mmCIF file of C-alpha atoms in Angstrom:
data_model
loop_
_atom_site.group_PDB
_atom_site.id
_atom_site.type_symbol
_atom_site.label_atom_id
_atom_site.label_comp_id
_atom_site.label_asym_id
_atom_site.label_seq_id
_atom_site.Cartn_x
_atom_site.Cartn_y
_atom_site.Cartn_z
ATOM 1 C CA MET A 1 133.070 70.335 90.144
ATOM 2 C CA ARG A 2 131.627 67.512 88.078
ATOM 3 C CA SER A 3 128.397 67.564 90.109
ATOM 4 C CA ILE A 4 128.016 71.270 89.381
ATOM 5 C CA LEU A 5 128.654 70.886 85.675
ATOM 6 C CA SER A 6 126.220 68.019 85.374
ATOM 7 C CA GLY A 7 123.420 69.763 87.297
ATOM 8 C CA PRO A 8 120.616 71.984 85.972
ATOM 9 C CA GLY A 9 122.653 75.199 85.818
ATOM 10 C CA TRP A 10 123.052 77.964 88.366
ATOM 11 C CA ALA A 11 120.341 76.793 90.769
ATOM 12 C CA HIS A 12 121.975 73.403 91.279
ATOM 13 C CA ALA A 13 125.406 74.963 91.670
ATOM 14 C CA LEU A 14 124.188 77.502 94.195
ATOM 15 C CA SER A 15 122.423 74.806 96.204
ATOM 16 C CA GLN A 16 125.637 72.894 96.878
ATOM 17 C CA PRO A 17 126.308 73.136 100.656
ATOM 18 C CA ARG A 18 130.053 73.171 100.167
ATOM 19 C CA ALA A 19 129.848 76.046 97.684
ATOM 20 C CA LEU A 20 127.576 78.035 99.972
ATOM 21 C CA GLY A 21 129.825 77.382 102.956
ATOM 22 C CA TRP A 22 132.888 78.452 100.982
ATOM 23 C CA LEU A 23 131.271 81.704 99.922
ATOM 24 C CA ALA A 24 129.916 82.388 103.419
ATOM 25 C CA ALA A 25 133.362 81.806 104.944
ATOM 26 C CA PHE A 26 134.998 84.387 102.676
ATOM 27 C CA ILE A 27 132.292 86.961 103.369
ATOM 28 C CA ALA A 28 132.393 86.301 107.126
ATOM 29 C CA ALA A 29 136.197 86.605 107.177
ATOM 30 C CA GLY A 30 136.019 89.920 105.368
ATOM 31 C CA CYS A 31 133.327 91.270 107.697
ATOM 32 C CA ALA A 32 135.382 90.236 110.730
ATOM 33 C CA LEU A 33 138.427 91.980 109.280
ATOM 34 C CA TYR A 34 136.515 95.201 108.723
ATOM 35 C CA LEU A 35 134.903 95.135 112.144
ATOM 36 C CA GLY A 36 138.322 94.505 113.692
ATOM 37 C CA GLY A 37 139.757 97.474 111.825
ATOM 38 C CA MET A 38 136.978 99.734 113.060
ATOM 39 C CA VAL A 39 137.380 98.598 116.659
ATOM 40 C CA TRP A 40 141.142 99.007 116.487
ATOM 41 C CA SER A 41 140.905 102.561 115.200
ATOM 42 C CA GLY A 42 138.081 103.520 117.534
ATOM 43 C CA TRP A 43 134.380 103.462 116.736
ATOM 44 C CA GLY A 44 133.855 107.111 117.525
ATOM 45 C CA LEU A 45 136.557 108.381 115.193
ATOM 46 C CA VAL A 46 135.502 106.117 112.335
ATOM 47 C CA LEU A 47 131.811 106.984 112.667
ATOM 48 C CA ALA A 48 132.654 110.691 112.792
ATOM 49 C CA ALA A 49 134.675 110.368 109.602
ATOM 50 C CA PHE A 50 131.877 108.500 107.870
ATOM 51 C CA GLY A 51 129.554 111.261 108.957
ATOM 52 C CA ARG A 52 131.749 113.691 107.045
ATOM 53 C CA LEU A 53 131.240 111.633 103.913
ATOM 54 C CA GLY A 54 127.486 111.822 104.354
ATOM 55 C CA LEU A 55 124.859 109.448 103.039
ATOM 56 C CA GLU A 56 124.566 111.399 99.799
ATOM 57 C CA GLY A 57 128.315 111.432 99.202
ATOM 58 C CA PHE A 58 128.618 107.736 99.976
ATOM 59 C CA GLY A 59 125.661 106.918 97.708
ATOM 60 C CA ILE A 60 127.099 108.909 94.810
ATOM 61 C CA GLY A 61 130.421 107.157 95.314
ATOM 62 C CA VAL A 62 128.748 103.750 95.157
ATOM 63 C CA GLY A 63 126.888 104.714 91.977
ATOM 64 C CA VAL A 64 129.956 106.026 90.168
ATOM 65 C CA ALA A 65 132.225 103.180 91.262
ATOM 66 C CA SER A 66 129.633 100.566 90.268
ATOM 67 C CA THR A 67 129.599 101.792 86.667
ATOM 68 C CA ALA A 68 133.059 100.235 86.449
ATOM 69 C CA TYR A 69 131.375 96.826 86.412
ATOM 70 C CA LEU A 70 129.381 97.828 83.332
ATOM 71 C CA VAL A 71 132.586 98.859 81.554
ATOM 72 C CA ARG A 72 134.230 95.561 82.431
ATOM 73 C CA PHE A 73 131.105 93.653 81.360
ATOM 74 C CA MET A 74 131.216 95.271 77.924
ATOM 75 C CA ARG A 75 134.792 94.019 77.558
ATOM 76 C CA TRP A 76 133.695 90.527 78.632
ATOM 77 C CA HIS A 77 130.752 90.543 76.193
ATOM 78 C CA VAL A 78 133.003 91.608 73.313
ATOM 79 C CA ALA A 79 135.541 88.898 74.201
ATOM 80 C CA LEU A 80 132.920 86.139 74.101
ATOM 81 C CA GLY A 81 131.641 87.545 70.818
ATOM 82 C CA GLN A 82 135.120 87.396 69.302
ATOM 83 C CA LEU A 83 135.279 83.734 70.344
ATOM 84 C CA GLY A 84 132.082 83.111 68.360
ATOM 85 C CA HIS A 85 129.437 83.143 71.131
ATOM 86 C CA ARG A 86 126.465 85.520 71.013
ATOM 87 C CA VAL A 87 125.038 85.233 74.496
ATOM 88 C CA PRO A 88 121.979 87.501 75.026
ATOM 89 C CA TRP A 89 123.381 90.590 76.678
ATOM 90 C CA ARG A 90 120.893 90.683 79.562
ATOM 91 C CA ALA A 91 121.596 87.099 80.574
ATOM 92 C CA ASN A 92 125.319 87.623 80.024
ATOM 93 C CA LEU A 93 125.259 90.748 82.201
ATOM 94 C CA ARG A 94 123.618 88.853 85.051
ATOM 95 C CA ILE A 95 126.091 85.997 84.638
ATOM 96 C CA TYR A 96 129.025 88.400 84.694
ATOM 97 C CA LEU A 97 127.739 90.223 87.753
ATOM 98 C CA SER A 98 127.061 86.894 89.482
ATOM 99 C CA GLY A 99 130.773 86.173 89.297
ATOM 100 C CA LEU A 100 131.397 89.184 91.512
ATOM 101 C CA ALA A 101 129.982 87.214 94.442
ATOM 102 C CA LEU A 102 133.189 85.171 94.379
ATOM 103 C CA THR A 103 135.574 88.118 94.157
ATOM 104 C CA THR A 104 137.076 87.141 97.500
ATOM 105 C CA SER A 105 138.352 83.806 96.163
ATOM 106 C CA PRO A 106 142.160 83.467 95.793
ATOM 107 C CA GLY A 107 143.285 85.318 92.671
ATOM 108 C CA LYS A 108 139.560 85.832 91.910
ATOM 109 C CA ILE A 109 139.652 82.334 90.424
ATOM 110 C CA GLY A 110 136.181 81.803 91.883
ATOM 111 C CA GLU A 111 134.911 84.183 89.221
ATOM 112 C CA THR A 112 135.406 81.334 86.742
ATOM 113 C CA PHE A 113 132.100 80.111 88.201
ATOM 114 C CA ARG A 114 130.726 82.099 85.260
ATOM 115 C CA SER A 115 131.847 79.156 83.131
ATOM 116 C CA VAL A 116 129.223 77.009 84.857
ATOM 117 C CA LEU A 117 126.493 79.575 84.242
ATOM 118 C CA LEU A 118 127.444 79.895 80.558
ATOM 119 C CA LEU A 119 127.274 76.176 79.795
ATOM 120 C CA PRO A 120 123.512 76.211 79.089
ATOM 121 C CA PHE A 121 124.180 78.872 76.449
ATOM 122 C CA GLY A 122 126.516 76.578 74.535
ATOM 123 C CA VAL A 123 129.731 78.250 75.695
ATOM 124 C CA PRO A 124 132.382 75.578 76.434
ATOM 125 C CA ALA A 125 134.356 76.056 79.624
ATOM 126 C CA SER A 126 137.575 76.468 77.639
ATOM 127 C CA ARG A 127 136.152 79.550 75.870
ATOM 128 C CA SER A 128 134.935 81.292 79.024
ATOM 129 C CA VAL A 129 138.155 80.471 80.907
ATOM 130 C CA GLY A 130 140.174 81.857 77.991
ATOM 131 C CA ALA A 131 138.094 85.058 78.123
ATOM 132 C CA PHE A 132 138.646 85.185 81.899
ATOM 133 C CA LEU A 133 142.427 84.997 81.429
ATOM 134 C CA ALA A 134 142.369 87.849 78.921
ATOM 135 C CA ASP A 135 140.063 89.780 81.258
ATOM 136 C CA ARG A 136 142.362 89.468 84.269
ATOM 137 C CA LEU A 137 145.581 90.134 82.352
ATOM 138 C CA SER A 138 144.183 93.263 80.745
ATOM 139 C CA ASP A 139 143.165 94.435 84.236
ATOM 140 C CA VAL A 140 146.795 94.187 85.356
ATOM 141 C CA VAL A 141 147.995 96.099 82.298
ATOM 142 C CA GLY A 142 145.253 98.711 82.659
ATOM 143 C CA VAL A 143 145.932 99.341 86.351
ATOM 144 C CA CYS A 144 149.642 99.764 85.639
ATOM 145 C CA LEU A 145 148.858 102.195 82.813
ATOM 146 C CA LEU A 146 146.581 104.164 85.120
ATOM 147 C CA GLY A 147 149.355 104.424 87.699
ATOM 148 C CA VAL A 148 151.903 105.503 85.097
ATOM 149 C CA CYS A 149 149.619 108.260 83.784
ATOM 150 C CA ALA A 150 148.823 109.528 87.288
ATOM 151 C CA ALA A 151 152.494 109.554 88.266
ATOM 152 C CA LEU A 152 153.426 111.482 85.127
ATOM 153 C CA LEU A 153 150.714 114.041 85.936
ATOM 154 C CA ARG A 154 152.440 114.531 89.290
ATOM 155 C CA GLY A 155 155.720 115.171 87.478
ATOM 156 C CA THR A 156 157.418 111.967 88.630
ATOM 157 C CA MET A 157 158.894 109.173 86.555
ATOM 158 C CA PRO A 158 157.380 105.805 87.631
ATOM 159 C CA THR A 159 160.399 103.733 86.600
ATOM 160 C CA GLY A 160 159.438 100.670 88.592
ATOM 161 C CA MET A 161 155.894 100.590 87.261
ATOM 162 C CA LEU A 162 157.100 101.118 83.685
ATOM 163 C CA VAL A 163 159.471 98.171 84.051
ATOM 164 C CA ALA A 164 156.668 96.028 85.493
ATOM 165 C CA LEU A 165 154.328 97.068 82.687
ATOM 166 C CA ALA A 166 156.912 96.237 80.012
ATOM 167 C CA ALA A 167 157.597 92.878 81.666
ATOM 168 C CA VAL A 168 153.913 91.942 81.809
ATOM 169 C CA VAL A 169 153.139 92.974 78.228
ATOM 170 C CA GLY A 170 156.359 91.565 76.774
ATOM 171 C CA GLY A 171 156.131 88.358 78.760
ATOM 172 C CA SER A 172 152.512 87.806 77.756
ATOM 173 C CA PHE A 173 153.315 88.031 74.048
ATOM 174 C CA VAL A 174 156.310 85.726 74.446
ATOM 175 C CA PHE A 175 154.041 83.201 76.138
ATOM 176 C CA ARG A 176 151.481 83.749 73.359
ATOM 177 C CA GLN A 177 154.116 82.570 70.886
ATOM 178 C CA VAL A 178 154.830 79.524 73.036
ATOM 179 C CA VAL A 179 151.150 78.599 73.090
ATOM 180 C CA GLY A 180 150.981 78.978 69.323
ATOM 181 C CA HIS A 181 153.822 76.547 68.559
ATOM 182 C CA ALA A 182 153.059 72.892 69.132
ATOM 183 C CA ALA A 183 156.718 71.906 69.641
ATOM 184 C CA TRP A 184 157.291 74.582 72.284
ATOM 185 C CA TRP A 185 153.999 73.678 73.928
ATOM 186 C CA ASP A 186 154.993 70.033 74.227
ATOM 187 C CA VAL A 187 158.247 71.003 75.951
ATOM 188 C CA LEU A 188 156.383 73.284 78.341
ATOM 189 C CA ALA A 189 153.751 70.638 79.077
ATOM 190 C CA ARG A 190 156.431 68.098 79.964
ATOM 191 C CA GLN A 191 157.944 70.548 82.469
ATOM 192 C CA ALA A 192 154.741 71.969 83.971
ATOM 193 C CA ARG A 193 152.820 69.517 86.107
ATOM 194 C CA TRP A 194 149.699 71.666 86.126
ATOM 195 C CA LEU A 195 149.466 71.391 82.338
ATOM 196 C CA ARG A 196 149.684 67.621 82.470
ATOM 197 C CA ALA A 197 147.086 67.486 85.214
ATOM 198 C CA SER A 198 144.641 69.923 83.623
ATOM 199 C CA GLY A 199 144.863 68.269 80.234
ATOM 200 C CA ARG A 200 142.785 69.406 77.328
ATOM 201 C CA LEU A 201 140.888 72.159 79.147
ATOM 202 C CA ALA A 202 144.047 74.135 79.949
ATOM 203 C CA HIS A 203 145.351 73.695 76.412
ATOM 204 C CA ASP A 204 142.086 74.817 74.777
ATOM 205 C CA ALA A 205 141.627 77.713 77.231
ATOM 206 C CA LEU A 206 145.094 79.053 76.480
ATOM 207 C CA LEU A 207 144.453 78.775 72.751
ATOM 208 C CA CYS A 208 141.299 80.867 73.244
ATOM 209 C CA TRP A 209 143.295 83.365 75.293
ATOM 210 C CA ARG A 210 145.862 83.497 72.497
ATOM 211 C CA GLN A 211 143.098 84.249 70.000
ATOM 212 C CA LEU A 212 141.975 87.192 72.112
ATOM 213 C CA TRP A 213 145.391 88.475 73.150
ATOM 214 C CA ARG A 214 146.188 90.501 70.037
ATOM 215 C CA PRO A 215 147.660 94.032 69.918
ATOM 216 C CA VAL A 216 144.323 95.650 69.046
ATOM 217 C CA ASN A 217 142.611 93.869 71.936
ATOM 218 C CA LEU A 218 145.471 94.727 74.264
ATOM 219 C CA PHE A 219 144.719 98.367 73.518
ATOM 220 C CA LEU A 220 140.924 98.057 73.773
ATOM 221 C CA PHE A 221 140.734 95.716 76.767
ATOM 222 C CA SER A 222 143.416 97.547 78.744
ATOM 223 C CA GLY A 223 141.757 100.866 77.888
ATOM 224 C CA ALA A 224 138.527 99.532 79.375
ATOM 225 C CA ALA A 225 140.468 98.600 82.519
ATOM 226 C CA VAL A 226 141.955 102.107 82.735
ATOM 227 C CA LEU A 227 138.445 103.564 82.556
ATOM 228 C CA ALA A 228 136.936 101.093 85.048
ATOM 229 C CA TYR A 229 139.645 101.362 87.675
ATOM 230 C CA GLY A 230 140.013 105.070 86.970
ATOM 231 C CA LEU A 231 136.384 105.569 88.012
ATOM 232 C CA GLN A 232 137.020 103.763 91.287
ATOM 233 C CA ALA A 233 140.272 105.626 91.872
ATOM 234 C CA GLY A 234 138.418 108.874 91.229
ATOM 235 C CA VAL A 235 135.854 107.965 93.881
ATOM 236 C CA PHE A 236 138.706 107.271 96.294
ATOM 237 C CA ALA A 237 140.174 110.718 95.551
ATOM 238 C CA TRP A 238 136.745 112.271 96.151
ATOM 239 C CA PHE A 239 136.360 110.466 99.479
ATOM 240 C CA CYS A 240 139.770 111.791 100.516
ATOM 241 C CA ARG A 241 138.619 115.305 99.639
ATOM 242 C CA LEU A 242 135.350 114.923 101.586
ATOM 243 C CA LEU A 243 137.301 113.679 104.612
ATOM 244 C CA GLY A 244 139.492 116.766 104.480
ATOM 245 C CA LEU A 245 142.697 114.957 103.504
ATOM 246 C CA GLU A 246 145.289 117.077 101.701
ATOM 247 C CA ILE A 247 145.700 114.554 98.888
ATOM 248 C CA ASP A 248 145.555 115.758 95.286
ATOM 249 C CA VAL A 249 143.778 113.651 92.654
ATOM 250 C CA PRO A 250 146.882 112.248 90.853
ATOM 251 C CA LEU A 251 148.420 111.261 94.186
ATOM 252 C CA ALA A 252 145.181 109.593 95.300
ATOM 253 C CA ILE A 253 145.141 107.606 92.044
ATOM 254 C CA VAL A 254 148.756 106.517 92.528
ATOM 255 C CA ILE A 255 147.943 105.415 96.081
ATOM 256 C CA PHE A 256 144.897 103.484 94.859
ATOM 257 C CA VAL A 257 146.876 101.808 92.058
ATOM 258 C CA ASN A 258 149.740 100.814 94.354
ATOM 259 C CA ALA A 259 147.291 99.328 96.855
ATOM 260 C CA THR A 260 145.378 97.476 94.134
ATOM 261 C CA LEU A 261 148.539 95.905 92.726
ATOM 262 C CA LEU A 262 149.796 95.014 96.194
ATOM 263 C CA GLY A 263 146.459 93.441 97.071
ATOM 264 C CA ALA A 264 146.566 91.354 93.891
ATOM 265 C CA ALA A 265 150.198 90.348 94.390
ATOM 266 C CA SER A 266 149.514 89.252 97.974
ATOM 267 C CA MET A 267 147.290 86.429 96.671
ATOM 268 C CA VAL A 268 145.090 87.017 99.715
ATOM 269 C CA PRO A 269 141.445 86.401 98.716
ATOM 270 C CA GLY A 270 140.093 89.697 97.417
ATOM 271 C CA GLY A 271 143.221 91.421 98.694
ATOM 272 C CA LEU A 272 141.485 91.511 102.090
ATOM 273 C CA GLY A 273 143.658 93.303 104.592
ATOM 274 C CA ALA A 274 146.557 93.783 102.195
ATOM 275 C CA MET A 275 144.911 96.482 100.090
ATOM 276 C CA GLU A 276 143.423 98.244 103.097
ATOM 277 C CA ALA A 277 146.783 98.276 104.870
ATOM 278 C CA ALA A 278 148.492 99.630 101.753
ATOM 279 C CA LEU A 279 145.931 102.426 101.476
ATOM 280 C CA VAL A 280 146.257 103.401 105.125
ATOM 281 C CA VAL A 281 150.073 103.288 105.188
ATOM 282 C CA GLN A 282 150.397 105.456 102.073
ATOM 283 C CA LEU A 283 147.842 107.986 103.289
ATOM 284 C CA VAL A 284 149.557 108.268 106.682
ATOM 285 C CA GLN A 285 152.910 108.704 104.944
ATOM 286 C CA HIS A 286 151.430 111.721 103.186
ATOM 287 C CA GLY A 287 150.253 113.322 106.412
ATOM 288 C CA ALA A 288 146.766 111.866 106.889
ATOM 289 C CA ASP A 289 145.396 111.272 110.373
ATOM 290 C CA PRO A 290 145.313 107.470 110.969
ATOM 291 C CA SER A 291 141.594 107.400 111.793
ATOM 292 C CA LEU A 292 140.756 109.344 108.618
ATOM 293 C CA ALA A 293 143.063 107.136 106.571
ATOM 294 C CA ILE A 294 141.342 104.013 107.898
ATOM 295 C CA SER A 295 137.947 105.543 107.188
ATOM 296 C CA ALA A 296 138.943 106.350 103.607
ATOM 297 C CA ALA A 297 140.211 102.796 103.097
ATOM 298 C CA ILE A 298 137.090 101.220 104.583
ATOM 299 C CA ALA A 299 134.805 103.544 102.606
ATOM 300 C CA ILE A 300 136.377 102.786 99.229
ATOM 301 C CA ARG A 301 136.403 99.052 99.905
ATOM 302 C CA PHE A 302 132.734 99.099 100.903
ATOM 303 C CA THR A 303 132.061 101.104 97.743
ATOM 304 C CA THR A 304 133.939 98.723 95.443
ATOM 305 C CA LEU A 305 134.595 95.265 96.901
ATOM 306 C CA TRP A 306 131.560 94.775 99.142
ATOM 307 C CA THR A 307 129.110 96.504 96.827
ATOM 308 C CA GLY A 308 130.300 94.211 94.032
ATOM 309 C CA ILE A 309 129.871 91.124 96.204
ATOM 310 C CA LEU A 310 126.356 92.243 97.144
ATOM 311 C CA ILE A 311 125.469 92.807 93.485
ATOM 312 C CA GLY A 312 126.832 89.357 92.658
ATOM 313 C CA LEU A 313 124.837 87.669 95.408
ATOM 314 C CA VAL A 314 121.621 89.379 94.282
ATOM 315 C CA CYS A 315 122.200 88.234 90.688
ATOM 316 C CA LEU A 316 122.960 84.678 91.798
ATOM 317 C CA LEU A 317 119.799 84.480 93.877
ATOM 318 C CA ALA A 318 117.727 86.050 91.094
ATOM 319 C CA GLY A 319 118.911 83.452 88.578
ATOM 320 C CA VAL A 320 119.725 83.750 84.886
ATOM 321 C CA PRO A 321 116.709 84.329 82.602
ATOM 322 C CA GLY A 322 116.276 83.069 79.078
ATOM 323 C CA ARG A 323 118.605 80.066 79.300
ATOM 324 C CA ARG A 324 118.965 77.937 76.206
ATOM 325 C CA ARG A 325 119.380 74.205 76.432
ATOM 326 C CA GLU A 326 121.203 73.627 73.207
ATOM 327 C CA GLY A 327 124.904 73.041 73.316
ATOM 328 C CA LEU A 328 124.857 71.065 76.558
ATOM 329 C CA ALA A 329 125.967 67.830 74.991
#
């Protein structure tokens, strides 16, 4: 990591053989998984189902789902601004999208590669990591909120999801108090080995997260997550409709939310396999033909996950324009 941080920005980082091999391995593993799924379900059935989506339908789905990244970028840009950093929005957008290339890293931690790209703009790693923590936590809250709303529209009471949502929000604000009290922090640091090992960076990053994690930002950031993931869930519902599945929109959203949370909880890089399996199992449970269920799962993951990775790779290869050299010391 030190060699990346000390190099001339994104180009040096991208040229590291180990980094390129790591990224290629994740992409290759995902491609193999998808090809295996298609072969298992039968090429003919899958291709026929994709034909029912049509090139136009698939293209519209990609366009709508990709706007979610713009919504999430706006949240990211606002977060950095609240931490006192005014990164030019065009460069910041490309940096944010570049992080999508590492979506398939465990827990999406590879997306913290944005911290490297932001260094030439005078943004310390602790600030960008703190923004990343707020970004990911608000995603969890937003996805849970989306699932709760969809379930209520179906006339069901999502007790389990409400409990999980309350636990995440309540627990985060309890931890925020711990971070804000030096005495409590010292006790926690003595018990947590990762805090002792990470040192000052972890401490400063959590203080930045604490600065961002306020009630008003919880509402705004989580609302952005509801909109972003709601767009993708809506595309999934539309794909189900085009494939002829008898799945209403609220149910499709609930299925998408459950699969998203399961994929995240599995800690499998990018939720590969776990999210797809959750989508297929739920669709089949609601009467979908297995081949159509697999096609719907593959289509939405191509539309979201793999499109995002492709966008990230293009931005990484294109570079970040307008870099400033101040603030590197």
